[in-house]
Amino acid sequence: MKPGRKRKLVDEVCGEWQVSIRKACEALEFDRSTYHYKSRRCGQAALEDRIKAICHVRVRYGYRRVHVLLRREGWRHGQNKTRRIYRELGLQLRNKTPKRRVKAKLRDDRRPATRSNETWAMDFVHDQLATGHKLRVLTIVDIFSRFSPALQPRFTFRGSDVVAILERACKEVGYPATIRVDQGSEFVSRDLDLWAYQRGVTLDFSRPGKPTDNAFIEAFNGRFRAECLNTHWFLSLADAQEKVETWRRYYNCASEHPSGYVIEEKRFC
């Protein structure tokens, strides 16, 4: 029996039978020094709150990746402590969690972008070749200027592929302060997390099942599908890459976008 449970039994015996702690401990064969022991461990409420805050936003992170983020923020405790608190809070990952039970950070702290490269949005669009082969397109857009730094079709994507595309785009137009993404496996990957940390980029995750948290990329994807994907047959991956890049350049060079913001960065056309 755990000491905490035995200590509770001692208190119950003392209260019910009106006996001393010494006699109650002797009857229950419980050492009095253990009963009187007071933990010297400092409080961990702040650490618990921080772990919960991380898991509310990064809902697919296990305790190891949570510990990495804590170390980056200056916490110096061991990984075992993170694991213990993570489990005590009931944050273990479940493969099939109903959407109504998934926790996520509310979007009440977002502010409208006021300049280019302040906030990007990123997502995937699905399509297929004329042969029926499935195709995915990584779409990226600056939510202030509506400039699209990259549109990349591929058959499959990994986290490292997303990092390579972002690095090429950022070398041309600069690094964003924040990138809004959903909870897709490519976006919660270790590769993208490490890249964002090294480049000083914040990954702003949407709540699962809430596409309105990333409404800018949804609107962009709708226009991209209507004007490009639905109007072309893609015979091969190379053909898709060429046509998608042509549309991206046309979109970026448009004199005015639906938002009313006039793009002045013609050097990227």
mmCIF file with all atom_site columns, N, CA and C in Angstrom, residues 91-135:
data_model
loop_
_atom_site.group_PDB
_atom_site.id
_atom_site.type_symbol
_atom_site.label_atom_id
_atom_site.label_alt_id
_atom_site.label_comp_id
_atom_site.label_asym_id
_atom_site.label_entity_id
_atom_site.label_seq_id
_atom_site.pdbx_PDB_ins_code
_atom_site.Cartn_x
_atom_site.Cartn_y
_atom_site.Cartn_z
_atom_site.occupancy
_atom_site.B_iso_or_equiv
_atom_site.pdbx_formal_charge
_atom_site.auth_seq_id
_atom_site.auth_comp_id
_atom_site.auth_asym_id
_atom_site.auth_atom_id
_atom_site.pdbx_PDB_model_num
ATOM 1   N N  . LEU A 1 91  ? -2.350  13.611 -20.479 1.00 0.00 ? 91  LEU A N  1
ATOM 2   C CA . LEU A 1 91  ? -2.122  14.175 -21.814 1.00 0.00 ? 91  LEU A CA 1
ATOM 3   C C  . LEU A 1 91  ? -1.599  13.153 -22.819 1.00 0.00 ? 91  LEU A C  1
ATOM 4   N N  . GLN A 1 92  ? -1.592  11.867 -22.459 1.00 0.00 ? 92  GLN A N  1
ATOM 5   C CA . GLN A 1 92  ? -1.072  10.857 -23.375 1.00 0.00 ? 92  GLN A CA 1
ATOM 6   C C  . GLN A 1 92  ? -1.840  10.887 -24.690 1.00 0.00 ? 92  GLN A C  1
ATOM 7   N N  . LEU A 1 93  ? -1.121  10.633 -25.785 1.00 0.00 ? 93  LEU A N  1
ATOM 8   C CA . LEU A 1 93  ? -1.730  10.656 -27.106 1.00 0.00 ? 93  LEU A CA 1
ATOM 9   C C  . LEU A 1 93  ? -2.653  9.468  -27.283 1.00 0.00 ? 93  LEU A C  1
ATOM 10  N N  . ARG A 1 94  ? -3.745  9.712  -27.960 1.00 0.00 ? 94  ARG A N  1
ATOM 11  C CA . ARG A 1 94  ? -4.668  8.643  -28.335 1.00 0.00 ? 94  ARG A CA 1
ATOM 12  C C  . ARG A 1 94  ? -4.837  8.657  -29.836 1.00 0.00 ? 94  ARG A C  1
ATOM 13  N N  . ASN A 1 95  ? -4.869  7.480  -30.441 1.00 0.00 ? 95  ASN A N  1
ATOM 14  C CA . ASN A 1 95  ? -4.932  7.400  -31.905 1.00 0.00 ? 95  ASN A CA 1
ATOM 15  C C  . ASN A 1 95  ? -6.251  7.916  -32.462 1.00 0.00 ? 95  ASN A C  1
ATOM 16  N N  . LYS A 1 96  ? -7.339  7.626  -31.751 1.00 0.00 ? 96  LYS A N  1
ATOM 17  C CA . LYS A 1 96  ? -8.647  8.034  -32.247 1.00 0.00 ? 96  LYS A CA 1
ATOM 18  C C  . LYS A 1 96  ? -9.361  8.824  -31.157 1.00 0.00 ? 96  LYS A C  1
ATOM 19  N N  . THR A 1 97  ? -9.159  10.114 -31.155 1.00 0.00 ? 97  THR A N  1
ATOM 20  C CA . THR A 1 97  ? -9.771  11.000 -30.181 1.00 0.00 ? 97  THR A CA 1
ATOM 21  C C  . THR A 1 97  ? -10.886 11.789 -30.856 1.00 0.00 ? 97  THR A C  1
ATOM 22  N N  . PRO A 1 98  ? -12.114 11.715 -30.360 1.00 0.00 ? 98  PRO A N  1
ATOM 23  C CA . PRO A 1 98  ? -13.192 12.500 -30.967 1.00 0.00 ? 98  PRO A CA 1
ATOM 24  C C  . PRO A 1 98  ? -12.841 13.979 -30.990 1.00 0.00 ? 98  PRO A C  1
ATOM 25  N N  . LYS A 1 99  ? -13.240 14.648 -32.043 1.00 0.00 ? 99  LYS A N  1
ATOM 26  C CA . LYS A 1 99  ? -12.884 16.056 -32.200 1.00 0.00 ? 99  LYS A CA 1
ATOM 27  C C  . LYS A 1 99  ? -13.399 16.903 -31.045 1.00 0.00 ? 99  LYS A C  1
ATOM 28  N N  . ARG A 1 100 ? -14.550 16.516 -30.491 1.00 0.00 ? 100 ARG A N  1
ATOM 29  C CA . ARG A 1 100 ? -15.115 17.333 -29.417 1.00 0.00 ? 100 ARG A CA 1
ATOM 30  C C  . ARG A 1 100 ? -14.266 17.281 -28.150 1.00 0.00 ? 100 ARG A C  1
ATOM 31  N N  . ARG A 1 101 ? -13.346 16.290 -28.067 1.00 0.00 ? 101 ARG A N  1
ATOM 32  C CA . ARG A 1 101 ? -12.517 16.160 -26.882 1.00 0.00 ? 101 ARG A CA 1
ATOM 33  C C  . ARG A 1 101 ? -11.101 16.691 -27.090 1.00 0.00 ? 101 ARG A C  1
ATOM 34  N N  . VAL A 1 102 ? -10.742 17.036 -28.319 1.00 0.00 ? 102 VAL A N  1
ATOM 35  C CA . VAL A 1 102 ? -9.400  17.523 -28.594 1.00 0.00 ? 102 VAL A CA 1
ATOM 36  C C  . VAL A 1 102 ? -9.250  18.944 -28.063 1.00 0.00 ? 102 VAL A C  1
ATOM 37  N N  . LYS A 1 103 ? -8.185  19.184 -27.335 1.00 0.00 ? 103 LYS A N  1
ATOM 38  C CA . LYS A 1 103 ? -7.934  20.497 -26.770 1.00 0.00 ? 103 LYS A CA 1
ATOM 39  C C  . LYS A 1 103 ? -7.037  21.301 -27.708 1.00 0.00 ? 103 LYS A C  1
ATOM 40  N N  . ALA A 1 104 ? -7.256  22.589 -27.780 1.00 0.00 ? 104 ALA A N  1
ATOM 41  C CA . ALA A 1 104 ? -6.409  23.454 -28.595 1.00 0.00 ? 104 ALA A CA 1
ATOM 42  C C  . ALA A 1 104 ? -6.479  24.865 -28.039 1.00 0.00 ? 104 ALA A C  1
ATOM 43  N N  . LYS A 1 105 ? -5.452  25.595 -28.290 1.00 0.00 ? 105 LYS A N  1
ATOM 44  C CA . LYS A 1 105 ? -5.411  26.979 -27.832 1.00 0.00 ? 105 LYS A CA 1
ATOM 45  C C  . LYS A 1 105 ? -6.415  27.812 -28.619 1.00 0.00 ? 105 LYS A C  1
ATOM 46  N N  . LEU A 1 106 ? -7.175  28.648 -27.924 1.00 0.00 ? 106 LEU A N  1
ATOM 47  C CA . LEU A 1 106 ? -8.124  29.502 -28.601 1.00 0.00 ? 106 LEU A CA 1
ATOM 48  C C  . LEU A 1 106 ? -7.393  30.574 -29.396 1.00 0.00 ? 106 LEU A C  1
ATOM 49  N N  . ARG A 1 107 ? -8.053  31.049 -30.429 1.00 0.00 ? 107 ARG A N  1
ATOM 50  C CA . ARG A 1 107 ? -7.412  31.993 -31.331 1.00 0.00 ? 107 ARG A CA 1
ATOM 51  C C  . ARG A 1 107 ? -7.695  33.438 -30.938 1.00 0.00 ? 107 ARG A C  1
ATOM 52  N N  . ASP A 1 108 ? -7.800  33.697 -29.635 1.00 0.00 ? 108 ASP A N  1
ATOM 53  C CA . ASP A 1 108 ? -8.115  35.050 -29.198 1.00 0.00 ? 108 ASP A CA 1
ATOM 54  C C  . ASP A 1 108 ? -6.891  35.944 -29.125 1.00 0.00 ? 108 ASP A C  1
ATOM 55  N N  . ASP A 1 109 ? -5.698  35.381 -29.352 1.00 0.00 ? 109 ASP A N  1
ATOM 56  C CA . ASP A 1 109 ? -4.482  36.174 -29.232 1.00 0.00 ? 109 ASP A CA 1
ATOM 57  C C  . ASP A 1 109 ? -3.931  36.595 -30.593 1.00 0.00 ? 109 ASP A C  1
ATOM 58  N N  . ARG A 1 110 ? -4.654  36.293 -31.646 1.00 0.00 ? 110 ARG A N  1
ATOM 59  C CA . ARG A 1 110 ? -4.166  36.654 -32.987 1.00 0.00 ? 110 ARG A CA 1
ATOM 60  C C  . ARG A 1 110 ? -4.482  38.104 -33.301 1.00 0.00 ? 110 ARG A C  1
ATOM 61  N N  . ARG A 1 111 ? -3.538  38.722 -33.981 1.00 0.00 ? 111 ARG A N  1
ATOM 62  C CA . ARG A 1 111 ? -3.733  40.098 -34.418 1.00 0.00 ? 111 ARG A CA 1
ATOM 63  C C  . ARG A 1 111 ? -3.563  40.166 -35.925 1.00 0.00 ? 111 ARG A C  1
ATOM 64  N N  . PRO A 1 112 ? -4.269  41.078 -36.585 1.00 0.00 ? 112 PRO A N  1
ATOM 65  C CA . PRO A 1 112 ? -4.118  41.207 -38.035 1.00 0.00 ? 112 PRO A CA 1
ATOM 66  C C  . PRO A 1 112 ? -2.689  41.559 -38.422 1.00 0.00 ? 112 PRO A C  1
ATOM 67  N N  . ALA A 1 113 ? -2.208  40.965 -39.523 1.00 0.00 ? 113 ALA A N  1
ATOM 68  C CA . ALA A 1 113 ? -0.861  41.271 -40.003 1.00 0.00 ? 113 ALA A CA 1
ATOM 69  C C  . ALA A 1 113 ? -0.810  42.711 -40.502 1.00 0.00 ? 113 ALA A C  1
ATOM 70  N N  . THR A 1 114 ? 0.310   43.366 -40.250 1.00 0.00 ? 114 THR A N  1
ATOM 71  C CA . THR A 1 114 ? 0.457   44.779 -40.629 1.00 0.00 ? 114 THR A CA 1
ATOM 72  C C  . THR A 1 114 ? 1.570   45.002 -41.644 1.00 0.00 ? 114 THR A C  1
ATOM 73  N N  . ARG A 1 115 ? 2.286   43.949 -42.032 1.00 0.00 ? 115 ARG A N  1
ATOM 74  C CA . ARG A 1 115 ? 3.376   44.093 -42.994 1.00 0.00 ? 115 ARG A CA 1
ATOM 75  C C  . ARG A 1 115 ? 3.639   42.749 -43.665 1.00 0.00 ? 115 ARG A C  1
ATOM 76  N N  . SER A 1 116 ? 4.365   42.802 -44.773 1.00 0.00 ? 116 SER A N  1
ATOM 77  C CA . SER A 1 116 ? 4.747   41.573 -45.461 1.00 0.00 ? 116 SER A CA 1
ATOM 78  C C  . SER A 1 116 ? 5.721   40.773 -44.604 1.00 0.00 ? 116 SER A C  1
ATOM 79  N N  . ASN A 1 117 ? 5.676   39.473 -44.755 1.00 0.00 ? 117 ASN A N  1
ATOM 80  C CA . ASN A 1 117 ? 6.547   38.530 -44.031 1.00 0.00 ? 117 ASN A CA 1
ATOM 81  C C  . ASN A 1 117 ? 6.295   38.526 -42.528 1.00 0.00 ? 117 ASN A C  1
ATOM 82  N N  . GLU A 1 118 ? 5.185   39.088 -42.096 1.00 0.00 ? 118 GLU A N  1
ATOM 83  C CA . GLU A 1 118 ? 4.841   38.993 -40.681 1.00 0.00 ? 118 GLU A CA 1
ATOM 84  C C  . GLU A 1 118 ? 4.157   37.654 -40.392 1.00 0.00 ? 118 GLU A C  1
ATOM 85  N N  . THR A 1 119 ? 3.223   37.261 -41.271 1.00 0.00 ? 119 THR A N  1
ATOM 86  C CA . THR A 1 119 ? 2.502   36.013 -41.074 1.00 0.00 ? 119 THR A CA 1
ATOM 87  C C  . THR A 1 119 ? 2.249   35.345 -42.417 1.00 0.00 ? 119 THR A C  1
ATOM 88  N N  . TRP A 1 120 ? 2.699   34.109 -42.527 1.00 0.00 ? 120 TRP A N  1
ATOM 89  C CA . TRP A 1 120 ? 2.378   33.277 -43.682 1.00 0.00 ? 120 TRP A CA 1
ATOM 90  C C  . TRP A 1 120 ? 1.356   32.228 -43.273 1.00 0.00 ? 120 TRP A C  1
ATOM 91  N N  . ALA A 1 121 ? 0.682   31.670 -44.273 1.00 0.00 ? 121 ALA A N  1
ATOM 92  C CA . ALA A 1 121 ? -0.227  30.549 -44.049 1.00 0.00 ? 121 ALA A CA 1
ATOM 93  C C  . ALA A 1 121 ? 0.164   29.433 -45.006 1.00 0.00 ? 121 ALA A C  1
ATOM 94  N N  . MET A 1 122 ? 0.023   28.189 -44.550 1.00 0.00 ? 122 MET A N  1
ATOM 95  C CA . MET A 1 122 ? 0.505   27.051 -45.339 1.00 0.00 ? 122 MET A CA 1
ATOM 96  C C  . MET A 1 122 ? -0.467  25.883 -45.204 1.00 0.00 ? 122 MET A C  1
ATOM 97  N N  . ASP A 1 123 ? -0.663  25.169 -46.318 1.00 0.00 ? 123 ASP A N  1
ATOM 98  C CA . ASP A 1 123 ? -1.607  24.047 -46.316 1.00 0.00 ? 123 ASP A CA 1
ATOM 99  C C  . ASP A 1 123 ? -1.318  23.160 -47.522 1.00 0.00 ? 123 ASP A C  1
ATOM 100 N N  . PHE A 1 124 ? -2.083  22.075 -47.653 1.00 0.00 ? 124 PHE A N  1
ATOM 101 C CA . PHE A 1 124 ? -1.983  21.173 -48.802 1.00 0.00 ? 124 PHE A CA 1
ATOM 102 C C  . PHE A 1 124 ? -3.296  21.164 -49.568 1.00 0.00 ? 124 PHE A C  1
ATOM 103 N N  . VAL A 1 125 ? -3.190  21.043 -50.897 1.00 0.00 ? 125 VAL A N  1
ATOM 104 C CA . VAL A 1 125 ? -4.341  20.865 -51.774 1.00 0.00 ? 125 VAL A CA 1
ATOM 105 C C  . VAL A 1 125 ? -4.158  19.551 -52.519 1.00 0.00 ? 125 VAL A C  1
ATOM 106 N N  . HIS A 1 126 ? -5.228  18.775 -52.649 1.00 0.00 ? 126 HIS A N  1
ATOM 107 C CA . HIS A 1 126 ? -5.159  17.468 -53.293 1.00 0.00 ? 126 HIS A CA 1
ATOM 108 C C  . HIS A 1 126 ? -5.728  17.530 -54.708 1.00 0.00 ? 126 HIS A C  1
ATOM 109 N N  . ASP A 1 127 ? -5.076  16.826 -55.613 1.00 0.00 ? 127 ASP A N  1
ATOM 110 C CA . ASP A 1 127 ? -5.543  16.726 -56.999 1.00 0.00 ? 127 ASP A CA 1
ATOM 111 C C  . ASP A 1 127 ? -4.998  15.409 -57.556 1.00 0.00 ? 127 ASP A C  1
ATOM 112 N N  . GLN A 1 128 ? -5.079  15.224 -58.878 1.00 0.00 ? 128 GLN A N  1
ATOM 113 C CA . GLN A 1 128 ? -4.541  14.018 -59.489 1.00 0.00 ? 128 GLN A CA 1
ATOM 114 C C  . GLN A 1 128 ? -4.131  14.288 -60.933 1.00 0.00 ? 128 GLN A C  1
ATOM 115 N N  . LEU A 1 129 ? -3.256  13.432 -61.437 1.00 0.00 ? 129 LEU A N  1
ATOM 116 C CA . LEU A 1 129 ? -2.843  13.514 -62.834 1.00 0.00 ? 129 LEU A CA 1
ATOM 117 C C  . LEU A 1 129 ? -3.933  12.926 -63.729 1.00 0.00 ? 129 LEU A C  1
ATOM 118 N N  . ALA A 1 130 ? -3.759  13.096 -65.021 1.00 0.00 ? 130 ALA A N  1
ATOM 119 C CA . ALA A 1 130 ? -4.710  12.515 -65.977 1.00 0.00 ? 130 ALA A CA 1
ATOM 120 C C  . ALA A 1 130 ? -4.721  10.999 -65.884 1.00 0.00 ? 130 ALA A C  1
ATOM 121 N N  . THR A 1 131 ? -3.633  10.419 -65.425 1.00 0.00 ? 131 THR A N  1
ATOM 122 C CA . THR A 1 131 ? -3.539  8.964  -65.275 1.00 0.00 ? 131 THR A CA 1
ATOM 123 C C  . THR A 1 131 ? -4.209  8.465  -64.001 1.00 0.00 ? 131 THR A C  1
ATOM 124 N N  . GLY A 1 132 ? -4.663  9.372  -63.150 1.00 0.00 ? 132 GLY A N  1
ATOM 125 C CA . GLY A 1 132 ? -5.293  8.988  -61.895 1.00 0.00 ? 132 GLY A CA 1
ATOM 126 C C  . GLY A 1 132 ? -4.353  8.979  -60.710 1.00 0.00 ? 132 GLY A C  1
ATOM 127 N N  . HIS A 1 133 ? -3.064  9.240  -60.939 1.00 0.00 ? 133 HIS A N  1
ATOM 128 C CA . HIS A 1 133 ? -2.086  9.253  -59.851 1.00 0.00 ? 133 HIS A CA 1
ATOM 129 C C  . HIS A 1 133 ? -2.364  10.444 -58.941 1.00 0.00 ? 133 HIS A C  1
ATOM 130 N N  . LYS A 1 134 ? -2.453  10.170 -57.640 1.00 0.00 ? 134 LYS A N  1
ATOM 131 C CA . LYS A 1 134 ? -2.755  11.222 -56.674 1.00 0.00 ? 134 LYS A CA 1
ATOM 132 C C  . LYS A 1 134 ? -1.626  12.245 -56.605 1.00 0.00 ? 134 LYS A C  1
ATOM 133 N N  . LEU A 1 135 ? -2.017  13.500 -56.395 1.00 0.00 ? 135 LEU A N  1
ATOM 134 C CA . LEU A 1 135 ? -1.075  14.611 -56.383 1.00 0.00 ? 135 LEU A CA 1
ATOM 135 C C  . LEU A 1 135 ? -1.408  15.511 -55.198 1.00 0.00 ? 135 LEU A C  1
#
